[in-house]
Short mmCIF file of C-alpha atoms in Angstrom, two decimals:
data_model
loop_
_atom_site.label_atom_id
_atom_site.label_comp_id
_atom_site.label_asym_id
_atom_site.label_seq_id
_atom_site.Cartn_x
_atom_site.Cartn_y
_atom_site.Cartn_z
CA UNK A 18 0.00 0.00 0.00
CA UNK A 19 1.32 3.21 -0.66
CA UNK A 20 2.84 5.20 2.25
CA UNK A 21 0.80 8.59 2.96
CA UNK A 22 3.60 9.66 5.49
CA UNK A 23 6.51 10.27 3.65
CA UNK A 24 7.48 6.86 5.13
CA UNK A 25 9.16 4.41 2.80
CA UNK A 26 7.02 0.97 2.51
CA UNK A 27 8.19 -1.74 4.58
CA UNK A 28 6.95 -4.74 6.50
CA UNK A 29 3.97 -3.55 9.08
CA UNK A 30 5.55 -2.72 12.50
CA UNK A 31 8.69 -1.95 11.69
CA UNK A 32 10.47 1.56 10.87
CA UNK A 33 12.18 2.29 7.71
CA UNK A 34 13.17 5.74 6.36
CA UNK A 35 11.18 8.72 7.36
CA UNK A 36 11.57 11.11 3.70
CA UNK A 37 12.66 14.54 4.09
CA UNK A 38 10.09 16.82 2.12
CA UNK A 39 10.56 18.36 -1.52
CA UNK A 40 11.71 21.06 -0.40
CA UNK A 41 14.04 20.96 1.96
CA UNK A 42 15.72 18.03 -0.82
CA UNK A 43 15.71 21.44 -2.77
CA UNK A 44 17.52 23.48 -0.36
CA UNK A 45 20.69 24.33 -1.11
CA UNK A 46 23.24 27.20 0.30
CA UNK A 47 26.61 27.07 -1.73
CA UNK A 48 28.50 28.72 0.67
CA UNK A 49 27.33 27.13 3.64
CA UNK A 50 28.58 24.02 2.03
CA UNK A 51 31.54 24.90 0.78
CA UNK A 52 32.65 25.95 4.66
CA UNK A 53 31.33 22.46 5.90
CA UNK A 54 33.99 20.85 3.18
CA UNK A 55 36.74 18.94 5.21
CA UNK A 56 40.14 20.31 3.79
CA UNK A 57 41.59 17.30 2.12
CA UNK A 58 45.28 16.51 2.76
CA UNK A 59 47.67 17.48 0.12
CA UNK A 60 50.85 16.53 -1.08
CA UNK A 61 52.27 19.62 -0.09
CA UNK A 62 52.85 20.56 3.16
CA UNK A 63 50.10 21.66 5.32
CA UNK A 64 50.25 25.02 7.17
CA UNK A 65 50.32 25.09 10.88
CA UNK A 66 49.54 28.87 10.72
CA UNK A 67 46.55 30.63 12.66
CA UNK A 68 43.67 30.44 10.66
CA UNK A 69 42.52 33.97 8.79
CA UNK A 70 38.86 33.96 7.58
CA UNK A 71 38.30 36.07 5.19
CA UNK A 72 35.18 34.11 3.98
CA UNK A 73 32.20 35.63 5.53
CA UNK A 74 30.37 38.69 5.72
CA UNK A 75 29.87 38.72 9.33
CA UNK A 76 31.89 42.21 10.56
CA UNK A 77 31.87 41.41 14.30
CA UNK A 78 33.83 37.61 13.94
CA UNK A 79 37.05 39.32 14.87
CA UNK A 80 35.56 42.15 17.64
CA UNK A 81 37.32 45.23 15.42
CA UNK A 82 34.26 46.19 14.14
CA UNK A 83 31.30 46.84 17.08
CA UNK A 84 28.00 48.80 16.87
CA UNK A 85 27.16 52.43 18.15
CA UNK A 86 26.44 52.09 22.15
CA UNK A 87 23.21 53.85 21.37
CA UNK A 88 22.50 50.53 19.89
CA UNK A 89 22.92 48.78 22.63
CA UNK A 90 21.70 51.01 24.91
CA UNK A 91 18.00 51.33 23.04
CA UNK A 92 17.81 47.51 23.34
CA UNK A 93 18.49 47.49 26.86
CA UNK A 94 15.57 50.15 26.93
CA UNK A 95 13.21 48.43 25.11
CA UNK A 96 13.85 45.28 27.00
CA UNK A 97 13.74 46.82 30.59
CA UNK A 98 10.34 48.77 29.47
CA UNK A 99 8.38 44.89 29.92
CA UNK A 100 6.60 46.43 27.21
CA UNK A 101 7.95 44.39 24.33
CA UNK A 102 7.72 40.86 25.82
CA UNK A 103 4.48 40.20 24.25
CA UNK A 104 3.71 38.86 20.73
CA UNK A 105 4.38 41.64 17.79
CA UNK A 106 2.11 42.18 15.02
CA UNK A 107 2.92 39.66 12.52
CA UNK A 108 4.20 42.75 10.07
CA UNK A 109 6.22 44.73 12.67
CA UNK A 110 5.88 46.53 15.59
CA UNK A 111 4.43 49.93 14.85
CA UNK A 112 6.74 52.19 15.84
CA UNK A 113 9.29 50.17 13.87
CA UNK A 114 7.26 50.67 10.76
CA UNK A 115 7.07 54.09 11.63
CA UNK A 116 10.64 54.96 12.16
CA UNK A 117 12.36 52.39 8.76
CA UNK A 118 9.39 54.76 6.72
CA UNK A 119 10.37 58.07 7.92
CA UNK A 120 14.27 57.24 7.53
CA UNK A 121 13.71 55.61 3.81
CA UNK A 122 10.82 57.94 2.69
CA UNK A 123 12.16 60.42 -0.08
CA UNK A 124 9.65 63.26 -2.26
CA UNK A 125 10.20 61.06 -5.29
CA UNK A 126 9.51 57.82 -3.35
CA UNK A 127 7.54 58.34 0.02
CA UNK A 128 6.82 55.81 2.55
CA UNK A 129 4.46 55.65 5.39
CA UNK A 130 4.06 53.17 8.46
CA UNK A 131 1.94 50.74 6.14
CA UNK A 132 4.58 50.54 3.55
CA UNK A 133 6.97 48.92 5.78
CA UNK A 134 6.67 44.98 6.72
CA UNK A 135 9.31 43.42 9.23
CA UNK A 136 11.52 40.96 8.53
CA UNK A 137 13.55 38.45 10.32
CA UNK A 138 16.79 39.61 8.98
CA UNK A 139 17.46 40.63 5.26
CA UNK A 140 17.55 36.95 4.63
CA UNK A 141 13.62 36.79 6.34
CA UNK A 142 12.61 39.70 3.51
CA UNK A 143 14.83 37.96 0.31
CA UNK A 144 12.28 34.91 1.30
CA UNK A 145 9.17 36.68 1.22
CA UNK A 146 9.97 38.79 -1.11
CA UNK A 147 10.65 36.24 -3.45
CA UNK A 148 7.79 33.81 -2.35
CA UNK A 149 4.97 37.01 -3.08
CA UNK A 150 5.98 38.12 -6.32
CA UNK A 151 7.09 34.09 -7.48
CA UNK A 152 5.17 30.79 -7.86
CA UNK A 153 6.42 27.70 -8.45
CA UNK A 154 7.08 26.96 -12.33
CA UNK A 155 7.64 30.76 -12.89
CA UNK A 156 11.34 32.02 -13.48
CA UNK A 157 13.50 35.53 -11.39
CA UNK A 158 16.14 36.89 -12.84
CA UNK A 159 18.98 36.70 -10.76
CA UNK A 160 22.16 38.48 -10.52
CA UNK A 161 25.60 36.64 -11.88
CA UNK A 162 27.90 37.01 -9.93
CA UNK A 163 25.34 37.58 -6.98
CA UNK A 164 24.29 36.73 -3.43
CA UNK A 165 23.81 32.59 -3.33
CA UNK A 166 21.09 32.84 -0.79
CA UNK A 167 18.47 34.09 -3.78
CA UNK A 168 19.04 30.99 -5.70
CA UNK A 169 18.65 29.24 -2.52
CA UNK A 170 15.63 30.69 -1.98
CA UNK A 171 13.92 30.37 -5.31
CA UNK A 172 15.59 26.55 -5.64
CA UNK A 173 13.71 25.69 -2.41
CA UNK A 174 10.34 26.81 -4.06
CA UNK A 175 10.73 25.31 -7.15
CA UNK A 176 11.32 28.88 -8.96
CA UNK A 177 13.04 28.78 -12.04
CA UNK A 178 16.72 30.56 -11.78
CA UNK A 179 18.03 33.11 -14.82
CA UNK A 180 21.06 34.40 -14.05
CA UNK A 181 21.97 38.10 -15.93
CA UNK A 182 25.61 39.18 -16.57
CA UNK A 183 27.36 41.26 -14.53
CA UNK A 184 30.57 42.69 -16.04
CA UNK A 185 33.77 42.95 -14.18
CA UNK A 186 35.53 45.30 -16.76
CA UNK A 187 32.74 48.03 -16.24
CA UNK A 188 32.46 47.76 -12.05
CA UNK A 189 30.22 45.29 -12.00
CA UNK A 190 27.33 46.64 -14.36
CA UNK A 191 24.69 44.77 -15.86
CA UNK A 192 24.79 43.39 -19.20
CA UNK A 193 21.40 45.00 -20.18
CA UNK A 194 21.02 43.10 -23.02
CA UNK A 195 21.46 39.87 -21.70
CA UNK A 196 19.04 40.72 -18.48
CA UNK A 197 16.35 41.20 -21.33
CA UNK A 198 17.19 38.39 -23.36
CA UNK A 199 16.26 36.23 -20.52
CA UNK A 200 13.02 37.80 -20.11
CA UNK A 201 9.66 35.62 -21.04
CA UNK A 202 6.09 35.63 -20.15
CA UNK A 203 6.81 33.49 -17.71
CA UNK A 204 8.89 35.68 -15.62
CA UNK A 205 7.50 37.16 -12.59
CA UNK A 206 10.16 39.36 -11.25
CA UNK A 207 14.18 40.93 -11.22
CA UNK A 208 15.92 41.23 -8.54
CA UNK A 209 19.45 43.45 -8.07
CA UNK A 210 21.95 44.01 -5.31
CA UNK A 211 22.85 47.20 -4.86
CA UNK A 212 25.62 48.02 -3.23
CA UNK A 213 26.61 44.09 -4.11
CA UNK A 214 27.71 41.13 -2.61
CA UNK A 215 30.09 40.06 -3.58
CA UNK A 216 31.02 42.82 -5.91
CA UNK A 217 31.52 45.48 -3.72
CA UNK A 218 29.94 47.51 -6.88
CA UNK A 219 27.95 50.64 -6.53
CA UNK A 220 25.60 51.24 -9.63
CA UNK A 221 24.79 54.94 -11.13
CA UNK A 222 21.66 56.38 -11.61
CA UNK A 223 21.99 55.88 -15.18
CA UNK A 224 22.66 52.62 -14.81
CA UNK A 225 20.00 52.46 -12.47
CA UNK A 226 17.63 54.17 -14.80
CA UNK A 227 18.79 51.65 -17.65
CA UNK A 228 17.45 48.62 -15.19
CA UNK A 229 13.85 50.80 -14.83
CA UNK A 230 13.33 50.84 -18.38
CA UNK A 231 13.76 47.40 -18.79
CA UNK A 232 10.82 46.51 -16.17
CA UNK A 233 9.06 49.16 -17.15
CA UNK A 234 9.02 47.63 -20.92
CA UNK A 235 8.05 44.48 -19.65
CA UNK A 236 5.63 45.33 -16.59
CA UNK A 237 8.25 43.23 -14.45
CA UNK A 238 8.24 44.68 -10.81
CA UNK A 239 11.76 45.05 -9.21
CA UNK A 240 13.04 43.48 -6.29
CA UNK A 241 15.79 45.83 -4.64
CA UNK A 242 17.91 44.62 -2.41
CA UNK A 243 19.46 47.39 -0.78
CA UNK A 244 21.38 46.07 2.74
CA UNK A 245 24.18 47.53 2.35
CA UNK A 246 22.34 51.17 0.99
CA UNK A 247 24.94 53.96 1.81
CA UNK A 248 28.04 52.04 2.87
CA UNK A 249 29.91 53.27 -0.41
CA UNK A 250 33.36 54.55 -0.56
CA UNK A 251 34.64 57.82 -1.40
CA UNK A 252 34.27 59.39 -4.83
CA UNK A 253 30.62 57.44 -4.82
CA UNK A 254 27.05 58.20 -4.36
CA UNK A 255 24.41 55.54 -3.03
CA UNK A 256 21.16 55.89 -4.97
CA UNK A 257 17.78 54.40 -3.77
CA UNK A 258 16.71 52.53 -6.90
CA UNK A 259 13.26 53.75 -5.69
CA UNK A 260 13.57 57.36 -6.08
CA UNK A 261 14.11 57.03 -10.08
CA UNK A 262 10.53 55.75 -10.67
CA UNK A 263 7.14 56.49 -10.43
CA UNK A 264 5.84 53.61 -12.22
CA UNK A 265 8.06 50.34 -11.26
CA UNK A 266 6.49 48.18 -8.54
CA UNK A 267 9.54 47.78 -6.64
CA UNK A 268 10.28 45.74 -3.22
CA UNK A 269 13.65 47.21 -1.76
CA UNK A 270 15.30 45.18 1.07
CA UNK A 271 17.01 46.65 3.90
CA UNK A 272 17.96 45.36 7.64
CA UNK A 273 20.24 46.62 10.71
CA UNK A 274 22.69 44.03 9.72
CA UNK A 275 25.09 45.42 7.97
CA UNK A 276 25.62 49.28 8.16
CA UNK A 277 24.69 48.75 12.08
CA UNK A 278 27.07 45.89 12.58
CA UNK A 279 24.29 43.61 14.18
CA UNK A 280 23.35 40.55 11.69
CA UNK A 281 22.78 38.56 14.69
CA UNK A 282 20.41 40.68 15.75
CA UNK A 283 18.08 39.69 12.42
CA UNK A 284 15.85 42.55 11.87
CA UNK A 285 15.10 43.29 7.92
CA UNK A 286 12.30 44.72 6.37
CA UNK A 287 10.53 45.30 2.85
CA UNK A 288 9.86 48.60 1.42
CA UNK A 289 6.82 48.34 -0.63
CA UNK A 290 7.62 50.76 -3.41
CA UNK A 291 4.38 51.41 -5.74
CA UNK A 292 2.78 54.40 -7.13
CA UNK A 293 0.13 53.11 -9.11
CA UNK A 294 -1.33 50.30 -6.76
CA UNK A 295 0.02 47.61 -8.47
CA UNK A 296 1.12 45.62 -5.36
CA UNK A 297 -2.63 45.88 -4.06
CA UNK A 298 -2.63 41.82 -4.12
CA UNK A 299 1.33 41.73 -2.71
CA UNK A 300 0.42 43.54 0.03
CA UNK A 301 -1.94 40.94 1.24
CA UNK A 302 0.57 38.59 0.31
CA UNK A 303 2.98 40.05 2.38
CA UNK A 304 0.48 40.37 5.61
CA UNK A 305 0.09 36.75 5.16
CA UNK A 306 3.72 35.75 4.67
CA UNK A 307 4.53 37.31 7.52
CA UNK A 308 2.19 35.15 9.61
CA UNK A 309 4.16 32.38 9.08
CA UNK A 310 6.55 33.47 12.19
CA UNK A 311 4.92 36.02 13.60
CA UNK A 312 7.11 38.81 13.48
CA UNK A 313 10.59 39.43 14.16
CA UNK A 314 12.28 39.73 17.57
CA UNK A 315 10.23 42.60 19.46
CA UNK A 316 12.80 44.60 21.68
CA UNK A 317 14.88 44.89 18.74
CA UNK A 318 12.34 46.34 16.44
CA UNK A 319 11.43 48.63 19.29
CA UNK A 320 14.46 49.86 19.65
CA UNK A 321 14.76 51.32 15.82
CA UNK A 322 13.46 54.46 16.73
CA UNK A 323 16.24 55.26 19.26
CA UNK A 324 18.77 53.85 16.71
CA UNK A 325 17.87 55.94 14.02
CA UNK A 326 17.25 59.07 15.86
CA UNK A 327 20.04 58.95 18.61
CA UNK A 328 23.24 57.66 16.65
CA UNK A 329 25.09 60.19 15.71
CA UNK A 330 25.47 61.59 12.08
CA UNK A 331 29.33 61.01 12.32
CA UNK A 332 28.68 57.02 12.29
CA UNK A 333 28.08 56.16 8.56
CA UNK A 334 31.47 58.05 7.95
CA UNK A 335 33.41 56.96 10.33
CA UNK A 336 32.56 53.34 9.61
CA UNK A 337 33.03 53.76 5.54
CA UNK A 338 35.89 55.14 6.17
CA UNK A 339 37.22 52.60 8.27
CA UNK A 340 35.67 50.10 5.39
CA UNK A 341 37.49 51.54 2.67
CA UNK A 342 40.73 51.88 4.75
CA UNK A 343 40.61 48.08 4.77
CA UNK A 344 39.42 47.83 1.31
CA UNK A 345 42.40 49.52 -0.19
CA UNK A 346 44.64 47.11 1.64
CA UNK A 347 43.64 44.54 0.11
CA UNK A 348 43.09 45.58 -3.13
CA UNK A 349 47.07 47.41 -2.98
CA UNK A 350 48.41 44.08 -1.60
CA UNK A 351 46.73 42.04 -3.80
CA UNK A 352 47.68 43.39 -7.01
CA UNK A 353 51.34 42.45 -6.58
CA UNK A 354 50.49 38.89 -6.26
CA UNK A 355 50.95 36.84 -9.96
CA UNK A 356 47.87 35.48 -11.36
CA UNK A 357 45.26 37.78 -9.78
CA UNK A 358 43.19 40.78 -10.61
CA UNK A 359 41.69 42.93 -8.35
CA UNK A 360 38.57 44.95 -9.46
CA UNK A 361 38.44 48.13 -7.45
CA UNK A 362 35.60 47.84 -4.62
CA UNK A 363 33.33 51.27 -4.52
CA UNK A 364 31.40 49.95 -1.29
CA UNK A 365 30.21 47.56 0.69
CA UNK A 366 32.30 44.54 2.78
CA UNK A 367 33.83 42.67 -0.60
CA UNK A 368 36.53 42.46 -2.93
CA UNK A 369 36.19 39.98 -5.88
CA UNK A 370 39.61 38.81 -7.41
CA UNK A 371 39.86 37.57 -10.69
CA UNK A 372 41.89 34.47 -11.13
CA UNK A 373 44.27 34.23 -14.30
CA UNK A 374 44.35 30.30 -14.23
CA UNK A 375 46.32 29.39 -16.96
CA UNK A 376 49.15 31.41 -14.82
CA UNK A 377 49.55 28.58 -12.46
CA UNK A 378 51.26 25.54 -12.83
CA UNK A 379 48.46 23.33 -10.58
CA UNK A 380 45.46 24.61 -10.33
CA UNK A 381 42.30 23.80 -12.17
CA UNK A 382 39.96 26.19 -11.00
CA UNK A 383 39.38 28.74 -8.65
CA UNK A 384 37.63 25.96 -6.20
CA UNK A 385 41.05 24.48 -5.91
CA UNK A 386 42.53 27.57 -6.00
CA UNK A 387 40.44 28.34 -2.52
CA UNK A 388 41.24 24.44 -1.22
CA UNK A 389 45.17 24.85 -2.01
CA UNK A 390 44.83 28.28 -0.28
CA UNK A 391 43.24 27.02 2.57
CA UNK A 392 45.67 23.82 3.38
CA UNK A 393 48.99 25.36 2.44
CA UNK A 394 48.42 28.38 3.94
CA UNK A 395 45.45 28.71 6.03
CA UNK A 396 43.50 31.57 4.69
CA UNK A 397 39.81 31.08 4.05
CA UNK A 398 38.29 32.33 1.14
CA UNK A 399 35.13 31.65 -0.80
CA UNK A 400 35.06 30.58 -4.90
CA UNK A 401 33.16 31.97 -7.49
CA UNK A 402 31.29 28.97 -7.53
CA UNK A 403 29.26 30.35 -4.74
CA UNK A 404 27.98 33.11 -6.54
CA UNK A 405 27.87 31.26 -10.16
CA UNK A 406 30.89 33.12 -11.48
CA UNK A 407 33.70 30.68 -11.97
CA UNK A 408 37.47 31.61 -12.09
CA UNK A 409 37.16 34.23 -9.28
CA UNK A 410 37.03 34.55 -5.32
CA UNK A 411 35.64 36.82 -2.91
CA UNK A 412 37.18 38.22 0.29
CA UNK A 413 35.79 40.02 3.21
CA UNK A 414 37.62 43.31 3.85
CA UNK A 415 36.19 43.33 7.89
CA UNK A 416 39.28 41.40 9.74
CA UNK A 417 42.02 43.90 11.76
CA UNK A 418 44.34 45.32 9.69
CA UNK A 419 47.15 43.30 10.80
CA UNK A 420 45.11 39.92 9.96
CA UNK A 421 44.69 42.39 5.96
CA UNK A 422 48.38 41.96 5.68
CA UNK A 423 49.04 38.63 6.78
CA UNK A 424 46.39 37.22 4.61
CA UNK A 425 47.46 39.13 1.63
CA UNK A 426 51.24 37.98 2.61
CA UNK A 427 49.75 34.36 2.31
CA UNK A 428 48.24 34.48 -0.19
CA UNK A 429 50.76 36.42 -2.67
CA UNK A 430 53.24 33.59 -1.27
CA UNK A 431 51.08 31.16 -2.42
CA UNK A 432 50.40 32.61 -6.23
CA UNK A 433 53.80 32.88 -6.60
CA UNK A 434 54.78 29.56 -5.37
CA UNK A 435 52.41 27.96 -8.16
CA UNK A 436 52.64 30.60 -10.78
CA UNK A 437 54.02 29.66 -13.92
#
């Protein structure tokens, strides 16, 4: 008889496999799996070095990096209130709503409380974002190289994938005529990262503008995912992709993660974009997504009015400033090394290296060019693999200085030692 438990059939009263379901079989988070990977031994000597990471995006792994102490102090406020222990509404606090709104809300793109749905992290609005606007059979159109966790995402739902160009020789721009080549009736939505990970690239508002006109040609709404909005370097201007339209739909993601140094903290939230009622539907969508935990962490979102009001205007610069100090270490200490090309980072927490491979003697790709690293001379890296973009890497620019040096040491020690 067939089983109607997800149990495989076997003999009655015994146990056999319980199945995991669909979608968790279709779960899959590149990077996550690449840093499970044991390091296989090697021929060559293995390093007995300390360990640099330089793999991911987490700014407070090595404690040089650490939040405002208005931060903390506005949690410790919310949580000593005992107003906060309660259930949230499933969308957000409203306060919380009120204060992301009146910090994002610009004339040519204006926000109120109701435009604003929390999230549990960034990660918590890519997944609902993604899960209103797709269903399963339809295809997104996906940045390449981009962000693993929206593949992940769609994958998991049974979303067809279409990855778009992005090209290295013009910082990281779309390949506009390749995003619309991919474009059928089937698709239901585009996403871009902007500032990127793993880029580190910072698009124009022409370039922005260029993006617009392609949704706008197809009726395609815009997913925006905006984390890292204003952490660019100098010479660069952040531009809300939001405040170019006044017809695209557009969803723009945002969180405390990044430019507040919290990620564990996991607040996000979606901007609902949309002039012309177009999202009357997502919005209900959204409401109902969001049901499905019931709200983010509720001190935390109450303490987003403090944080925005409170922290001092001197922050942002400071830490930029700081981030593009490291930045230019790595990109100055990198371009000695043989085999490698650095393209310039404009903002963000990445670096993306080009890898020459037919430079080196022994290595086939730049997966082996991360496991080599990683056993001869213990510096952790991520491939291009994990964002679909083979024969590069990706390095965090967040460790101390000193740890910047080492690792670039290492590594330039290493390409020469198997360059050609």
């Amino acid at each position: 008889m067939p089983s109607t438990n997800g149990i495989s059939n076997v003999p009655s009263g015994s146990w056999g496999t319980v199945l995991s379901s669909d979608v968790s079989r279709r779960t899959f988070n590149p990077i996550r799996d690449v840093l499970s990977r044991p390091v296989k031994p090697l021929s060559t000597p293995q390093s007995t070095k300390d360990l640099i990471s330089l793999s991911i995006g987490d700014p407070t792994v090595f404690g040089n990096f650490k939040t405002h102490p208005v931060v903390v102090e506005a949690v410790e406020e919310a949580v000593r209130s005992y107003g906060f222990n309660g259930y949230p509404p499933s969308v957000g606090v409203p306060q919380a709503r009120e204060a992301v709104a009146k910090k994002y809300s610009h004339p040519d793109a204006p926000l109120t409380a109701n435009d604003v749905v929390m999230a549990s992290g960034c990660s918590g609005a890519v997944e609902m974002a993604i899960g209103v606007l797709c269903s399963e059979g339809q295809n997104i159109l996906l940045p390449r190289p981009g962000f693993c966790l929206y593949n992940t995402v769609a994958g998991s739902r049974n979303i067809e994938t279409r990855l778009y160009n992005l090209v290295a020789e013009k910082n990281w721009e779309v390949d506009i005529e390749h995003m619309e080549s991919l474009i059928d009736s089937n698709t239901a939505a585009i996403l871009i990262n902007n500032p990127s990970n793993p880029c580190g690239s910072n698009f124009t508002k022409a370039h922005l503008r260029a993006i617009l006109a392609v949704c706008d040609r197809h009726k395609i709404p815009l997913i925006s995912d905006e984390i890292y909005a204003d952490m660019v370097f100098s010479g660069q201007v952040f531009t809300p992709t939001a405040t170019l339209t006044s017809t695209v739909p557009i969803l723009t993601l945002g969180g405390l993660a990044k430019q507040w140094l919290i990620p564990g903290w996991r607040i996000g939230w979606i901007l609902v974009n949309d002039r012309n009622n177009a999202f009357a539907q997502v919005r209900q969508g959204l409401f109902a997504l969001s049901t499905l935990i019931n709200g983010p962490c509720a001190p935390i979102q109450a303490a987003i009015p403090r944080i925005f009001d409170d922290v001092p205007e001197s922050y942002l610069p400071a830490l930029n400033k700081q981030l593009e100090a490291h930045a230019r270490i790595l990109e100055s200490e990198l371009g000695k090394a043989p085999g490698i090309e650095v393209i310039s980072p404009q903002g963000a927490m990445y670096v993306m290296v080009k890898l020459d491979l037919q430079a080196f003697v022994d290595i086939a790709d730049d997966a082996d060019f991360c496991h080599k690293l990683k056993w001869e001379e213990n510096v952790e890296i991520l491939p291009g693999e994990c964002f679909a973009y083979p024969g590069t890497v990706r390095l965090v620019i967040t460790p101390p200085k000193d740890k910047l040096h080492s690792a670039t040491e290492r590594i330039a020690a290493f390409c020469r030692r198997h360059h050609i």
